[in-house]
PDB file of C-alpha atoms in Angstrom:
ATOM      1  CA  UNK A   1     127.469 125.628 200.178  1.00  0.00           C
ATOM      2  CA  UNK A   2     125.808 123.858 203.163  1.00  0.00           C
ATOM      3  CA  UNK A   3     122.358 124.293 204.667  1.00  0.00           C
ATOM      4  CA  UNK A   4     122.844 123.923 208.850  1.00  0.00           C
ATOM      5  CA  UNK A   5     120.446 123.778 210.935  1.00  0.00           C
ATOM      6  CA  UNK A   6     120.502 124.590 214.674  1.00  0.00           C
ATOM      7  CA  UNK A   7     118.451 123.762 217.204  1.00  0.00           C
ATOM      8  CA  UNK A   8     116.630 127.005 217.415  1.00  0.00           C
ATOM      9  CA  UNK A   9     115.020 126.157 214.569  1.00  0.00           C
ATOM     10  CA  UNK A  10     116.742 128.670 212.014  1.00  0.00           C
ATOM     11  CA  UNK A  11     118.403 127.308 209.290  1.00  0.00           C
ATOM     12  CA  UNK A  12     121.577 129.230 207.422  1.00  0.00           C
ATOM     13  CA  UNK A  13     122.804 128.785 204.383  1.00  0.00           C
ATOM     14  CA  UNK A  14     127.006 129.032 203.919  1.00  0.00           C
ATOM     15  CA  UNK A  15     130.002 127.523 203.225  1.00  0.00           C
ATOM     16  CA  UNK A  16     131.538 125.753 206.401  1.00  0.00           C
ATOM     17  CA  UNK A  17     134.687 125.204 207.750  1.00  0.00           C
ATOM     18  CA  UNK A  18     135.896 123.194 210.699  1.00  0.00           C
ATOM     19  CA  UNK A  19     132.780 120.964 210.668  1.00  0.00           C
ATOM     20  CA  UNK A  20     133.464 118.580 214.133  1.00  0.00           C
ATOM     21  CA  UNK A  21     135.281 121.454 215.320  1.00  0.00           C
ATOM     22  CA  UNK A  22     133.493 122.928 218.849  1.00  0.00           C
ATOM     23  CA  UNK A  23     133.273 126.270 216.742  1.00  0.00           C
ATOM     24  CA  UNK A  24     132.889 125.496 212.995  1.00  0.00           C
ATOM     25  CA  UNK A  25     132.460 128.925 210.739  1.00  0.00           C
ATOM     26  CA  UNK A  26     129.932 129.520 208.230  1.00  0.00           C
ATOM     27  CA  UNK A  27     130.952 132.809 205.694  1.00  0.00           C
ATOM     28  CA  UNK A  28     129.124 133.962 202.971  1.00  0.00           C
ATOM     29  CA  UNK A  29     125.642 133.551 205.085  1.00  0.00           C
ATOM     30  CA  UNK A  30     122.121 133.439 203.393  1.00  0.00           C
ATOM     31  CA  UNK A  31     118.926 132.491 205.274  1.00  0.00           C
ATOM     32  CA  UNK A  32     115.117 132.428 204.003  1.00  0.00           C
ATOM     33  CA  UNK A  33     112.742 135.174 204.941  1.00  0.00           C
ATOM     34  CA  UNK A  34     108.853 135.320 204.266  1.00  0.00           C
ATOM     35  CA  UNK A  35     108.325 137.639 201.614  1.00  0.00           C
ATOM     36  CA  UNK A  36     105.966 141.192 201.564  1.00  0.00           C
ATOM     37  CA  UNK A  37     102.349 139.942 202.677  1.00  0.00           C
ATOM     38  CA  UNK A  38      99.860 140.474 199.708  1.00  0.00           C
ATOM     39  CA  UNK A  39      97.236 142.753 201.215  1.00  0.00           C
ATOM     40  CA  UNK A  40      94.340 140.943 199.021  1.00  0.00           C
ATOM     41  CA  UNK A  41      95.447 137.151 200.379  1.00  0.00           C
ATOM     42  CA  UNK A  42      97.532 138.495 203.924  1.00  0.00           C
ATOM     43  CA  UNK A  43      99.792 135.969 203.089  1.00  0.00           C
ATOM     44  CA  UNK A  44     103.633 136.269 202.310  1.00  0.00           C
ATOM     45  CA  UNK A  45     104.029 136.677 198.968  1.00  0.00           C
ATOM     46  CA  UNK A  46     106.718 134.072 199.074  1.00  0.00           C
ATOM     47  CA  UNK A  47     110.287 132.903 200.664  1.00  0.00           C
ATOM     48  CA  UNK A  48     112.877 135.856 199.725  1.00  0.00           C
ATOM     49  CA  UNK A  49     117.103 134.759 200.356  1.00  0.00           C
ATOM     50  CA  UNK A  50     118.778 137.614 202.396  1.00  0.00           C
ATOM     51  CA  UNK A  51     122.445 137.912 203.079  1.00  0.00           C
ATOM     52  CA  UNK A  52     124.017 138.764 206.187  1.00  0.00           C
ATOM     53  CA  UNK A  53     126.279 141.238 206.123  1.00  0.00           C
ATOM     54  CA  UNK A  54     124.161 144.221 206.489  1.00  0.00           C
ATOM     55  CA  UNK A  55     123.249 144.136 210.010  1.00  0.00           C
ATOM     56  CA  UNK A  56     124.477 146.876 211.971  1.00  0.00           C
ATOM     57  CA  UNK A  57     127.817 145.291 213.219  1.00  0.00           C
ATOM     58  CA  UNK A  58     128.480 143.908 209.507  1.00  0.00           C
ATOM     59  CA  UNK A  59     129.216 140.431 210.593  1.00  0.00           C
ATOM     60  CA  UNK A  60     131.426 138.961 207.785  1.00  0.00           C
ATOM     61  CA  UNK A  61     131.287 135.469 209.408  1.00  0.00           C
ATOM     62  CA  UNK A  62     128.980 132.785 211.943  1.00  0.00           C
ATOM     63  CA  UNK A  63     130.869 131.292 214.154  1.00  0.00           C
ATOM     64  CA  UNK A  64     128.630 128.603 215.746  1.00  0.00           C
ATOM     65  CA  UNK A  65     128.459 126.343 218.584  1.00  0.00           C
ATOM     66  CA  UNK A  66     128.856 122.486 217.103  1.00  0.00           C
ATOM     67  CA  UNK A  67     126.473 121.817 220.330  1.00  0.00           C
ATOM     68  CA  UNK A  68     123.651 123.907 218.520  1.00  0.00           C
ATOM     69  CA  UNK A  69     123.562 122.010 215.025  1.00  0.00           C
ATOM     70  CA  UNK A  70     121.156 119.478 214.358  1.00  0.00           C
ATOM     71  CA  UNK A  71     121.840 118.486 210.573  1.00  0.00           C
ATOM     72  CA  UNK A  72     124.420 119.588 208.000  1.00  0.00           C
ATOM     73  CA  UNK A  73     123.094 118.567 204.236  1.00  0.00           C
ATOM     74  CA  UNK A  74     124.961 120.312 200.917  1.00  0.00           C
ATOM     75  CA  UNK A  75     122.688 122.696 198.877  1.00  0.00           C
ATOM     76  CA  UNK A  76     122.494 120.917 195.606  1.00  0.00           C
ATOM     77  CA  UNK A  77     123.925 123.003 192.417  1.00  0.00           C
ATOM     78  CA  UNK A  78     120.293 123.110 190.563  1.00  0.00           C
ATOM     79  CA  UNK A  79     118.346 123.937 193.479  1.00  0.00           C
ATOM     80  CA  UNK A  80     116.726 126.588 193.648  1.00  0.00           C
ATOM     81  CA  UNK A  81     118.461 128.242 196.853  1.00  0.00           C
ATOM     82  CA  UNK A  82     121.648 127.258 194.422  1.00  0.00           C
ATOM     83  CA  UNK A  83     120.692 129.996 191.825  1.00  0.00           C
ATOM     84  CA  UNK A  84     119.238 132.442 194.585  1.00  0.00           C
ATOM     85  CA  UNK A  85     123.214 132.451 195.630  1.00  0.00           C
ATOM     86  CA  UNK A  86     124.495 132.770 191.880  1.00  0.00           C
ATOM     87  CA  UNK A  87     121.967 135.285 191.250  1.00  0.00           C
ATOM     88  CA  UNK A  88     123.669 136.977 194.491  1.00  0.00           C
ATOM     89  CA  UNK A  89     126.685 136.691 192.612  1.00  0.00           C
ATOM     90  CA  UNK A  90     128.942 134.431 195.463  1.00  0.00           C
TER      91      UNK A  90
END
């Protein structure tokens, strides 16, 4: 799995083929979302990993511009968005 981020600012987390391709492909797509806001604190009540998939036209893929990344790194196996993935069971 890689983490890419794009020059939006959004940051996905997949695994990537046809990196210095024009249009490299992420599949199997997490990203990080704020969590519920604690009503006592009003502040997120953490970072929550969401898959894509679920949107209403079910994308099963990204296919990105290489113009709009600004970093590729690899997610390391022990971190902790690592075990959010396992735990996700891909």
């Amino acid at each position: 799995y890689y983490a890419v981020l794009l020059t939006n600012g959004a940051v996905y987390f997949g695994k990537l083929e046809g990196l210095g391709s024009p249009w490299p492909v992420l599949t199997n797509v997490f990203y990080v979302q704020a969590g519920p806001v604690d009503p006592n604190t009003k502040q997120p009540s953490g970072m929550v990993l969401i898959q894509r998939g679920h949107e209403l036209h079910g994308p099963d893929r990204m296919i990105l511009n290489e113009k709009s990344i600004v970093f590729v790194e690899p997610v390391g196996a022990d971190s902790r968005v690592a075990q959010l993935i396992k735990q996700a069971g891909k």
